[in-house]
PDB file of C-alpha atoms (C1' of nucleotides) in Angstrom:
ATOM      1  CA  UNK A   1      23.451 -22.331   7.027  1.00 51.00           C
ATOM      2  CA  UNK A   2      21.697 -20.023   4.648  1.00 70.00           C
ATOM      3  CA  UNK A   3      21.250 -16.410   5.712  1.00 80.00           C
ATOM      4  CA  UNK A   4      18.305 -14.284   4.657  1.00 88.00           C
ATOM      5  CA  UNK A   5      18.941 -11.156   2.676  1.00 90.00           C
ATOM      6  CA  UNK A   6      18.145  -7.882   4.488  1.00 95.00           C
ATOM      7  CA  UNK A   7      18.464  -4.427   2.957  1.00 96.00           C
ATOM      8  CA  UNK A   8      20.893  -2.092   4.740  1.00 96.00           C
ATOM      9  CA  UNK A   9      18.788   0.276   6.841  1.00 96.00           C
ATOM     10  CA  UNK A  10      19.933   3.329   4.885  1.00 95.00           C
ATOM     11  CA  UNK A  11      18.400   1.840   1.749  1.00 94.00           C
ATOM     12  CA  UNK A  12      15.012   1.541   3.399  1.00 95.00           C
ATOM     13  CA  UNK A  13      12.498   4.036   2.015  1.00 94.00           C
ATOM     14  CA  UNK A  14       9.463   5.390   3.811  1.00 96.00           C
ATOM     15  CA  UNK A  15       7.104   4.344   1.005  1.00 95.00           C
ATOM     16  CA  UNK A  16       8.249   0.746   1.291  1.00 96.00           C
ATOM     17  CA  UNK A  17       7.623   0.780   5.029  1.00 97.00           C
ATOM     18  CA  UNK A  18       4.148   2.224   4.487  1.00 97.00           C
ATOM     19  CA  UNK A  19       3.416  -0.305   1.785  1.00 97.00           C
ATOM     20  CA  UNK A  20       4.444  -3.138   4.084  1.00 97.00           C
ATOM     21  CA  UNK A  21       2.303  -1.770   6.917  1.00 97.00           C
ATOM     22  CA  UNK A  22      -0.752  -1.100   4.766  1.00 97.00           C
ATOM     23  CA  UNK A  23      -1.699  -4.762   4.882  1.00 97.00           C
ATOM     24  CA  UNK A  24      -3.597  -5.807   8.033  1.00 95.00           C
ATOM     25  CA  UNK A  25      -1.804  -9.141   8.245  1.00 96.00           C
ATOM     26  CA  UNK A  26       1.653  -7.533   8.149  1.00 97.00           C
ATOM     27  CA  UNK A  27       0.702  -4.751  10.552  1.00 97.00           C
ATOM     28  CA  UNK A  28      -0.517  -7.464  12.932  1.00 96.00           C
ATOM     29  CA  UNK A  29       2.779  -9.308  12.633  1.00 97.00           C
ATOM     30  CA  UNK A  30       4.730  -6.134  13.410  1.00 97.00           C
ATOM     31  CA  UNK A  31       2.543  -5.471  16.457  1.00 97.00           C
ATOM     32  CA  UNK A  32       3.142  -8.976  17.779  1.00 96.00           C
ATOM     33  CA  UNK A  33       6.861  -8.780  17.136  1.00 97.00           C
ATOM     34  CA  UNK A  34       6.968  -5.502  19.034  1.00 96.00           C
ATOM     35  CA  UNK A  35       5.885  -7.401  22.136  1.00 95.00           C
ATOM     36  CA  UNK A  36       8.513 -10.137  21.827  1.00 94.00           C
ATOM     37  CA  UNK A  37      12.203 -10.529  21.256  1.00 94.00           C
ATOM     38  CA  UNK A  38      11.708 -13.041  18.471  1.00 96.00           C
ATOM     39  CA  UNK A  39       8.890 -15.117  17.043  1.00 96.00           C
ATOM     40  CA  UNK A  40       8.837 -17.901  14.497  1.00 96.00           C
ATOM     41  CA  UNK A  41       6.841 -17.785  11.269  1.00 96.00           C
ATOM     42  CA  UNK A  42       4.697 -20.615  12.560  1.00 95.00           C
ATOM     43  CA  UNK A  43       3.820 -18.575  15.657  1.00 94.00           C
ATOM     44  CA  UNK A  44       2.430 -15.835  13.421  1.00 94.00           C
ATOM     45  CA  UNK A  45       0.546 -17.849  10.832  1.00 92.00           C
ATOM     46  CA  UNK A  46      -2.866 -16.803  12.051  1.00 89.00           C
ATOM     47  CA  UNK A  47      -4.643 -19.567  10.126  1.00 90.00           C
ATOM     48  CA  UNK A  48      -3.271 -18.574   6.717  1.00 93.00           C
ATOM     49  CA  UNK A  49      -1.595 -20.856   4.186  1.00 95.00           C
ATOM     50  CA  UNK A  50       2.154 -21.250   4.658  1.00 95.00           C
ATOM     51  CA  UNK A  51       2.846 -19.702   1.275  1.00 96.00           C
ATOM     52  CA  UNK A  52       0.762 -16.649   2.093  1.00 96.00           C
ATOM     53  CA  UNK A  53       2.569 -16.147   5.374  1.00 97.00           C
ATOM     54  CA  UNK A  54       5.907 -16.667   3.682  1.00 97.00           C
ATOM     55  CA  UNK A  55       4.962 -14.003   1.146  1.00 97.00           C
ATOM     56  CA  UNK A  56       4.175 -11.489   3.904  1.00 97.00           C
ATOM     57  CA  UNK A  57       7.412 -12.191   5.766  1.00 97.00           C
ATOM     58  CA  UNK A  58       9.239 -11.628   2.501  1.00 97.00           C
ATOM     59  CA  UNK A  59       7.597  -8.226   2.114  1.00 97.00           C
ATOM     60  CA  UNK A  60       8.393  -7.287   5.719  1.00 98.00           C
ATOM     61  CA  UNK A  61      12.013  -8.333   5.252  1.00 97.00           C
ATOM     62  CA  UNK A  62      12.429  -6.569   1.921  1.00 96.00           C
ATOM     63  CA  UNK A  63      10.962  -3.379   3.378  1.00 97.00           C
ATOM     64  CA  UNK A  64      13.509  -3.437   6.173  1.00 97.00           C
ATOM     65  CA  UNK A  65      11.052  -3.871   9.034  1.00 97.00           C
ATOM     66  CA  UNK A  66      12.148  -7.285  10.283  1.00 97.00           C
ATOM     67  CA  UNK A  67      15.210  -9.463  10.573  1.00 97.00           C
ATOM     68  CA  UNK A  68      15.032 -13.224  10.052  1.00 97.00           C
ATOM     69  CA  UNK A  69      17.541 -15.796  11.268  1.00 95.00           C
ATOM     70  CA  UNK A  70      17.353 -19.575  10.823  1.00 95.00           C
ATOM     71  CA  UNK A  71      17.358 -21.768  13.926  1.00 94.00           C
ATOM     72  CA  UNK A  72      17.168 -25.410  12.937  1.00 93.00           C
ATOM     73  CA  UNK A  73      14.095 -25.886  10.798  1.00 94.00           C
ATOM     74  CA  UNK A  74      12.606 -22.707  12.304  1.00 95.00           C
ATOM     75  CA  UNK A  75      13.008 -19.114  11.138  1.00 96.00           C
ATOM     76  CA  UNK A  76      13.090 -16.621  14.005  1.00 96.00           C
ATOM     77  CA  UNK A  77      11.913 -13.088  13.254  1.00 97.00           C
ATOM     78  CA  UNK A  78      12.482  -9.842  15.070  1.00 97.00           C
ATOM     79  CA  UNK A  79      11.669  -6.201  14.544  1.00 97.00           C
ATOM     80  CA  UNK A  80      14.656  -4.117  13.494  1.00 97.00           C
ATOM     81  CA  UNK A  81      13.582  -1.762  16.227  1.00 97.00           C
ATOM     82  CA  UNK A  82      16.763   0.135  17.010  1.00 97.00           C
ATOM     83  CA  UNK A  83      17.702   0.560  13.376  1.00 97.00           C
ATOM     84  CA  UNK A  84      14.220   1.769  12.442  1.00 97.00           C
ATOM     85  CA  UNK A  85      14.137   4.180  15.372  1.00 97.00           C
ATOM     86  CA  UNK A  86      17.424   5.609  14.179  1.00 97.00           C
ATOM     87  CA  UNK A  87      16.304   5.746  10.568  1.00 96.00           C
ATOM     88  CA  UNK A  88      12.794   7.138  11.208  1.00 97.00           C
ATOM     89  CA  UNK A  89      12.785   8.544  14.749  1.00 96.00           C
ATOM     90  CA  UNK A  90       9.440   8.209  16.455  1.00 96.00           C
ATOM     91  CA  UNK A  91       7.699   6.425  13.592  1.00 97.00           C
ATOM     92  CA  UNK A  92       7.561   2.909  14.999  1.00 96.00           C
ATOM     93  CA  UNK A  93       6.661   4.241  18.422  1.00 97.00           C
ATOM     94  CA  UNK A  94       3.741   6.133  16.953  1.00 96.00           C
ATOM     95  CA  UNK A  95       2.617   3.126  14.931  1.00 97.00           C
ATOM     96  CA  UNK A  96       2.741   0.785  17.887  1.00 96.00           C
ATOM     97  CA  UNK A  97       1.018   3.282  20.154  1.00 95.00           C
ATOM     98  CA  UNK A  98      -2.143   2.818  18.109  1.00 92.00           C
ATOM     99  CA  UNK A  99      -4.119  -0.118  19.366  1.00 83.00           C
ATOM    100  CA  UNK A 100      -5.709  -2.290  16.701  1.00 81.00           C
ATOM    101  CA  UNK A 101      -9.456  -1.962  16.202  1.00 77.00           C
ATOM    102  CA  UNK A 102     -11.461  -4.648  17.982  1.00 73.00           C
ATOM    103  CA  UNK A 103     -11.553  -7.918  16.058  1.00 65.00           C
ATOM    104  CA  UNK A 104     -14.740  -9.673  15.070  1.00 55.00           C
ATOM    105  CA  UNK A 105     -15.185 -11.657  18.255  1.00 49.00           C
ATOM    106  CA  UNK A 106     -18.518 -10.814  19.886  1.00 47.00           C
ATOM    107  CA  UNK A 107     -18.396  -8.961  23.203  1.00 46.00           C
ATOM    108  CA  UNK A 108     -17.946 -11.034  26.353  1.00 45.00           C
ATOM    109  CA  UNK A 109     -21.157 -11.866  28.162  1.00 44.00           C
ATOM    110  CA  UNK A 110     -19.819 -11.643  31.694  1.00 43.00           C
TER     111      UNK A 110
ATOM    112  CA  UNK B   1     -21.927  24.713  -3.057  1.00 51.00           C
ATOM    113  CA  UNK B   2     -21.041  21.078  -3.055  1.00 70.00           C
ATOM    114  CA  UNK B   3     -19.003  19.819  -0.107  1.00 80.00           C
ATOM    115  CA  UNK B   4     -16.573  16.933  -0.301  1.00 88.00           C
ATOM    116  CA  UNK B   5     -17.178  13.928   1.828  1.00 90.00           C
ATOM    117  CA  UNK B   6     -14.610  13.380   4.607  1.00 95.00           C
ATOM    118  CA  UNK B   7     -14.605  10.442   7.013  1.00 96.00           C
ATOM    119  CA  UNK B   8     -14.879  11.355  10.698  1.00 96.00           C
ATOM    120  CA  UNK B   9     -11.402  11.111  12.178  1.00 96.00           C
ATOM    121  CA  UNK B  10     -12.411   8.311  14.529  1.00 95.00           C
ATOM    122  CA  UNK B  11     -13.266   6.128  11.539  1.00 94.00           C
ATOM    123  CA  UNK B  12      -9.781   6.529  10.093  1.00 96.00           C
ATOM    124  CA  UNK B  13      -7.740   3.330  10.330  1.00 94.00           C
ATOM    125  CA  UNK B  14      -3.990   3.096  10.431  1.00 96.00           C
ATOM    126  CA  UNK B  15      -3.875   0.694   7.467  1.00 95.00           C
ATOM    127  CA  UNK B  16      -5.745   3.189   5.291  1.00 96.00           C
ATOM    128  CA  UNK B  17      -3.279   5.908   6.221  1.00 97.00           C
ATOM    129  CA  UNK B  18      -0.365   3.647   5.397  1.00 97.00           C
ATOM    130  CA  UNK B  19      -1.943   2.612   2.128  1.00 97.00           C
ATOM    131  CA  UNK B  20      -2.434   6.235   1.149  1.00 98.00           C
ATOM    132  CA  UNK B  21       1.162   7.097   2.064  1.00 97.00           C
ATOM    133  CA  UNK B  22       2.686   4.087   0.316  1.00 97.00           C
ATOM    134  CA  UNK B  23       2.371   5.810  -3.044  1.00 97.00           C
ATOM    135  CA  UNK B  24       5.212   8.266  -3.819  1.00 96.00           C
ATOM    136  CA  UNK B  25       2.850  10.743  -5.453  1.00 96.00           C
ATOM    137  CA  UNK B  26       0.556  10.899  -2.438  1.00 97.00           C
ATOM    138  CA  UNK B  27       3.404  11.027   0.048  1.00 97.00           C
ATOM    139  CA  UNK B  28       4.767  13.962  -1.932  1.00 96.00           C
ATOM    140  CA  UNK B  29       1.436  15.732  -1.791  1.00 97.00           C
ATOM    141  CA  UNK B  30       1.249  15.276   1.984  1.00 97.00           C
ATOM    142  CA  UNK B  31       4.773  16.646   2.377  1.00 97.00           C
ATOM    143  CA  UNK B  32       3.929  19.733   0.344  1.00 96.00           C
ATOM    144  CA  UNK B  33       0.672  20.308   2.206  1.00 97.00           C
ATOM    145  CA  UNK B  34       2.583  20.073   5.485  1.00 97.00           C
ATOM    146  CA  UNK B  35       4.489  23.193   4.431  1.00 95.00           C
ATOM    147  CA  UNK B  36       1.397  25.225   3.531  1.00 94.00           C
ATOM    148  CA  UNK B  37      -1.967  26.126   4.945  1.00 94.00           C
ATOM    149  CA  UNK B  38      -3.801  25.105   1.785  1.00 96.00           C
ATOM    150  CA  UNK B  39      -2.896  24.203  -1.774  1.00 97.00           C
ATOM    151  CA  UNK B  40      -5.028  23.652  -4.853  1.00 96.00           C
ATOM    152  CA  UNK B  41      -5.070  20.431  -6.849  1.00 96.00           C
ATOM    153  CA  UNK B  42      -3.539  22.270  -9.766  1.00 95.00           C
ATOM    154  CA  UNK B  43      -0.618  23.370  -7.590  1.00 95.00           C
ATOM    155  CA  UNK B  44       0.153  19.708  -6.858  1.00 94.00           C
ATOM    156  CA  UNK B  45      -0.313  18.134 -10.304  1.00 92.00           C
ATOM    157  CA  UNK B  46       3.365  17.454 -10.818  1.00 89.00           C
ATOM    158  CA  UNK B  47       2.915  16.859 -14.545  1.00 90.00           C
ATOM    159  CA  UNK B  48       0.348  14.084 -14.165  1.00 93.00           C
ATOM    160  CA  UNK B  49      -2.967  13.790 -15.939  1.00 95.00           C
ATOM    161  CA  UNK B  50      -5.841  15.552 -14.156  1.00 95.00           C
ATOM    162  CA  UNK B  51      -7.672  12.273 -13.704  1.00 96.00           C
ATOM    163  CA  UNK B  52      -4.648  10.654 -12.077  1.00 96.00           C
ATOM    164  CA  UNK B  53      -4.232  13.553  -9.675  1.00 97.00           C
ATOM    165  CA  UNK B  54      -7.942  13.546  -8.927  1.00 97.00           C
ATOM    166  CA  UNK B  55      -7.712   9.842  -8.137  1.00 97.00           C
ATOM    167  CA  UNK B  56      -4.892  10.439  -5.654  1.00 97.00           C
ATOM    168  CA  UNK B  57      -6.717  13.290  -3.928  1.00 97.00           C
ATOM    169  CA  UNK B  58      -9.695  11.000  -3.605  1.00 97.00           C
ATOM    170  CA  UNK B  59      -7.537   8.361  -1.898  1.00 97.00           C
ATOM    171  CA  UNK B  60      -6.024  10.969   0.448  1.00 98.00           C
ATOM    172  CA  UNK B  61      -9.461  12.285   1.340  1.00 97.00           C
ATOM    173  CA  UNK B  62     -10.990   8.850   1.866  1.00 96.00           C
ATOM    174  CA  UNK B  63      -8.077   7.842   4.089  1.00 97.00           C
ATOM    175  CA  UNK B  64      -8.683  10.886   6.280  1.00 97.00           C
ATOM    176  CA  UNK B  65      -5.372  12.602   5.610  1.00 98.00           C
ATOM    177  CA  UNK B  66      -6.636  15.738   3.890  1.00 98.00           C
ATOM    178  CA  UNK B  67      -9.587  18.077   3.836  1.00 97.00           C
ATOM    179  CA  UNK B  68     -10.860  19.596   0.602  1.00 97.00           C
ATOM    180  CA  UNK B  69     -13.014  22.717   0.277  1.00 96.00           C
ATOM    181  CA  UNK B  70     -14.226  24.301  -2.947  1.00 95.00           C
ATOM    182  CA  UNK B  71     -13.275  27.919  -3.660  1.00 94.00           C
ATOM    183  CA  UNK B  72     -14.774  29.033  -6.963  1.00 94.00           C
ATOM    184  CA  UNK B  73     -13.568  26.613  -9.628  1.00 94.00           C
ATOM    185  CA  UNK B  74     -10.635  25.631  -7.419  1.00 95.00           C
ATOM    186  CA  UNK B  75     -10.467  22.925  -4.740  1.00 96.00           C
ATOM    187  CA  UNK B  76      -8.294  23.898  -1.800  1.00 97.00           C
ATOM    188  CA  UNK B  77      -6.667  21.074   0.138  1.00 97.00           C
ATOM    189  CA  UNK B  78      -5.185  20.971   3.597  1.00 97.00           C
ATOM    190  CA  UNK B  79      -3.712  18.381   5.884  1.00 97.00           C
ATOM    191  CA  UNK B  80      -6.009  17.386   8.743  1.00 97.00           C
ATOM    192  CA  UNK B  81      -3.004  17.955  10.940  1.00 97.00           C
ATOM    193  CA  UNK B  82      -4.543  18.564  14.331  1.00 97.00           C
ATOM    194  CA  UNK B  83      -7.067  15.765  13.966  1.00 97.00           C
ATOM    195  CA  UNK B  84      -4.404  13.314  12.828  1.00 97.00           C
ATOM    196  CA  UNK B  85      -2.070  14.323  15.649  1.00 97.00           C
ATOM    197  CA  UNK B  86      -4.864  13.629  18.083  1.00 97.00           C
ATOM    198  CA  UNK B  87      -5.823  10.354  16.446  1.00 96.00           C
ATOM    199  CA  UNK B  88      -2.246   9.040  15.937  1.00 97.00           C
ATOM    200  CA  UNK B  89       0.015  11.086  18.213  1.00 96.00           C
ATOM    201  CA  UNK B  90       3.470  11.568  16.770  1.00 96.00           C
ATOM    202  CA  UNK B  91       2.832   9.729  13.523  1.00 97.00           C
ATOM    203  CA  UNK B  92       2.614  12.650  11.137  1.00 96.00           C
ATOM    204  CA  UNK B  93       5.511  14.371  12.850  1.00 96.00           C
ATOM    205  CA  UNK B  94       7.658  11.301  12.342  1.00 96.00           C
ATOM    206  CA  UNK B  95       6.576  10.956   8.729  1.00 97.00           C
ATOM    207  CA  UNK B  96       7.309  14.575   7.898  1.00 96.00           C
ATOM    208  CA  UNK B  97      10.622  14.530   9.736  1.00 95.00           C
ATOM    209  CA  UNK B  98      11.944  12.184   7.052  1.00 93.00           C
ATOM    210  CA  UNK B  99      13.281  14.124   4.121  1.00 83.00           C
ATOM    211  CA  UNK B 100      12.490  12.673   0.712  1.00 81.00           C
ATOM    212  CA  UNK B 101      15.299  10.927  -1.134  1.00 78.00           C
ATOM    213  CA  UNK B 102      16.994  13.136  -3.727  1.00 72.00           C
ATOM    214  CA  UNK B 103      15.070  13.302  -6.993  1.00 65.00           C
ATOM    215  CA  UNK B 104      16.446  12.421 -10.375  1.00 55.00           C
ATOM    216  CA  UNK B 105      17.813  15.835 -11.195  1.00 49.00           C
ATOM    217  CA  UNK B 106      21.551  15.626 -11.894  1.00 48.00           C
ATOM    218  CA  UNK B 107      23.827  17.315  -9.357  1.00 48.00           C
ATOM    219  CA  UNK B 108      24.489  21.042  -9.799  1.00 47.00           C
ATOM    220  CA  UNK B 109      27.656  21.848 -11.639  1.00 45.00           C
ATOM    221  CA  UNK B 110      28.539  24.955  -9.647  1.00 44.00           C
TER     222      UNK B 110
ATOM    223  C1'  DA C   1     -25.746  32.601 -21.990  1.00 85.05           C
ATOM    224  C1'  DC C   2     -21.242  31.284 -23.234  1.00 85.05           C
ATOM    225  C1'  DG C   3     -16.325  30.277 -22.782  1.00 85.05           C
ATOM    226  C1'  DA C   4     -12.599  29.334 -19.690  1.00 85.05           C
ATOM    227  C1'  DT C   5     -10.935  27.050 -15.741  1.00 85.05           C
ATOM    228  C1'  DA C   6     -10.506  23.475 -12.293  1.00 85.05           C
ATOM    229  C1'  DG C   7     -11.723  19.173 -11.086  1.00 85.05           C
ATOM    230  C1'  DT C   8     -14.568  14.642 -11.233  1.00 85.05           C
ATOM    231  C1'  DT C   9     -16.190  10.435 -13.173  1.00 85.05           C
ATOM    232  C1'  DC C  10     -16.197   6.661 -16.401  1.00 85.05           C
ATOM    233  C1'  DG C  11     -14.142   3.054 -18.709  1.00 85.05           C
ATOM    234  C1'  DA C  12     -10.183   0.845 -20.629  1.00 85.05           C
ATOM    235  C1'  DT C  13      -5.609  -0.890 -20.023  1.00 85.05           C
ATOM    236  C1'  DC C  14      -1.980  -2.624 -17.620  1.00 85.05           C
ATOM    237  C1'  DT C  15       0.636  -3.711 -13.505  1.00 85.05           C
ATOM    238  C1'  DC C  16       0.769  -4.999  -8.791  1.00 85.05           C
ATOM    239  C1'  DA C  17      -0.384  -7.856  -5.050  1.00 85.05           C
ATOM    240  C1'  DA C  18      -2.862 -11.401  -2.001  1.00 85.05           C
ATOM    241  C1'  DT C  19      -4.392 -15.834  -2.042  1.00 85.05           C
ATOM    242  C1'  DC C  20      -3.411 -20.894  -2.206  1.00 85.05           C
ATOM    243  C1'  DG C  21      -1.896 -25.751  -3.657  1.00 85.05           C
ATOM    244  C1'  DA C  22       1.880 -28.279  -5.168  1.00 85.05           C
ATOM    245  C1'  DA C  23       6.526 -29.061  -5.261  1.00 85.05           C
ATOM    246  C1'  DC C  24      10.909 -28.162  -3.412  1.00 85.05           C
ATOM    247  C1'  DA C  25      14.702 -27.208   0.197  1.00 85.05           C
ATOM    248  C1'  DA C  26      17.126 -27.154   4.737  1.00 85.05           C
ATOM    249  C1'  DT C  27      17.435 -28.966   9.275  1.00 85.05           C
ATOM    250  C1'  DT C  28      16.838 -32.276  12.880  1.00 85.05           C
ATOM    251  C1'  DG C  29      15.694 -36.645  15.274  1.00 85.05           C
ATOM    252  C1'  DC C  30      15.679 -41.427  15.009  1.00 85.05           C
TER     253       DC C  30
ATOM    254  C1'  DG D   1      19.035 -42.572   5.098  1.00 85.05           C
ATOM    255  C1'  DC D   2      14.388 -41.483   5.945  1.00 85.05           C
ATOM    256  C1'  DA D   3      10.460 -39.075   7.983  1.00 85.05           C
ATOM    257  C1'  DA D   4       8.905 -35.004  10.170  1.00 85.05           C
ATOM    258  C1'  DT D   5       9.022 -30.156  10.563  1.00 85.05           C
ATOM    259  C1'  DT D   6       9.463 -25.508   9.016  1.00 85.05           C
ATOM    260  C1'  DG D   7       9.605 -22.540   5.434  1.00 85.05           C
ATOM    261  C1'  DT D   8      10.360 -21.085   0.334  1.00 85.05           C
ATOM    262  C1'  DT D   9       9.350 -20.874  -4.435  1.00 85.05           C
ATOM    263  C1'  DC D  10       6.523 -21.454  -8.490  1.00 85.05           C
ATOM    264  C1'  DG D  11       2.554 -20.749 -10.998  1.00 85.05           C
ATOM    265  C1'  DA D  12      -2.296 -19.870 -11.348  1.00 85.05           C
ATOM    266  C1'  DT D  13      -6.185 -17.144 -10.092  1.00 85.05           C
ATOM    267  C1'  DT D  14      -8.404 -13.185  -8.705  1.00 85.05           C
ATOM    268  C1'  DG D  15      -8.917  -8.622  -7.093  1.00 85.05           C
ATOM    269  C1'  DA D  16      -6.788  -4.093  -6.253  1.00 85.05           C
ATOM    270  C1'  DG D  17      -4.802  -0.074  -7.956  1.00 85.05           C
ATOM    271  C1'  DA D  18      -2.305   3.482 -11.079  1.00 85.05           C
ATOM    272  C1'  DT D  19      -2.433   5.336 -15.392  1.00 85.05           C
ATOM    273  C1'  DC D  20      -4.808   8.196 -18.968  1.00 85.05           C
ATOM    274  C1'  DG D  21      -8.236  10.132 -22.495  1.00 85.05           C
ATOM    275  C1'  DA D  22     -12.814  11.463 -23.106  1.00 85.05           C
ATOM    276  C1'  DA D  23     -16.818  13.265 -21.367  1.00 85.05           C
ATOM    277  C1'  DC D  24     -19.027  15.571 -17.812  1.00 85.05           C
ATOM    278  C1'  DT D  25     -19.842  19.101 -13.834  1.00 85.05           C
ATOM    279  C1'  DA D  26     -19.514  23.379 -11.057  1.00 85.05           C
ATOM    280  C1'  DT D  27     -17.973  28.030 -10.792  1.00 85.05           C
ATOM    281  C1'  DC D  28     -16.728  32.480 -12.417  1.00 85.05           C
ATOM    282  C1'  DG D  29     -15.830  36.339 -15.666  1.00 85.05           C
ATOM    283  C1'  DT D  30     -17.465  38.628 -19.564  1.00 85.05           C
TER     284       DT D  30
END
DNA sequence: ACGATAGTTCGATCTCAATCGAACAATTGC
DNA sequence: GCAATTGTTCGATTGAGATCGAACTATCGT
């Protein structure tokens, strides 16, 4: 069973984390993962091509933000929350405290 | 006296901030500005071409991180600290709490 | 008014990065 | 063993972004 490669948390640089989070798709993934223990890649596809999504997960992994473990044909992803909180105290909390801007859905006509 | 254009803080998005901070040069500028009231562009050139530095200051301004005011021939720059703390509580603090990795200078032979 | 200074803009060059389709790989159920 | 499922990798395409030199702009001192 092939394991994914994750950088040790002490090798994770702030610039890499910012670069990973500067993309709306990846920031969205991190937000969703913050609200769950684990989520599969398929659960986070958001209508994109598989290869695009795979690319983003690769960036998130390489930047040290997430951990990926295989489970059958599925890859389960989780935020490396505790490690990141230790490495950059308060950063993730501050990031996740910011709610995303409203998406393009028109306002409800209740 | 020409004023620089700064986005209102409520128009500043998290992704823009992350994009601005994902470049080592710009992150370095923000770190230095955090330790001063104001600094000129020239004080932060770090050996780069003027046009390169100007480009980076433009990105920092457009992302809402800094404020620039002209003073004679000089442009004085400051971190929009209070506004950013209000907009993204704790974020800047967490960013600045992380010390930069050691630079490429060889260790002192004391 | 001119020269010096600080900084901006333009355009070129090159690298980086996001996108996707096609092909491939690992796992599981039958 | 094969098909289905999930996900990765490759390569192409396109756009974004960092770099710099040259030219330009605003301000100030003389």
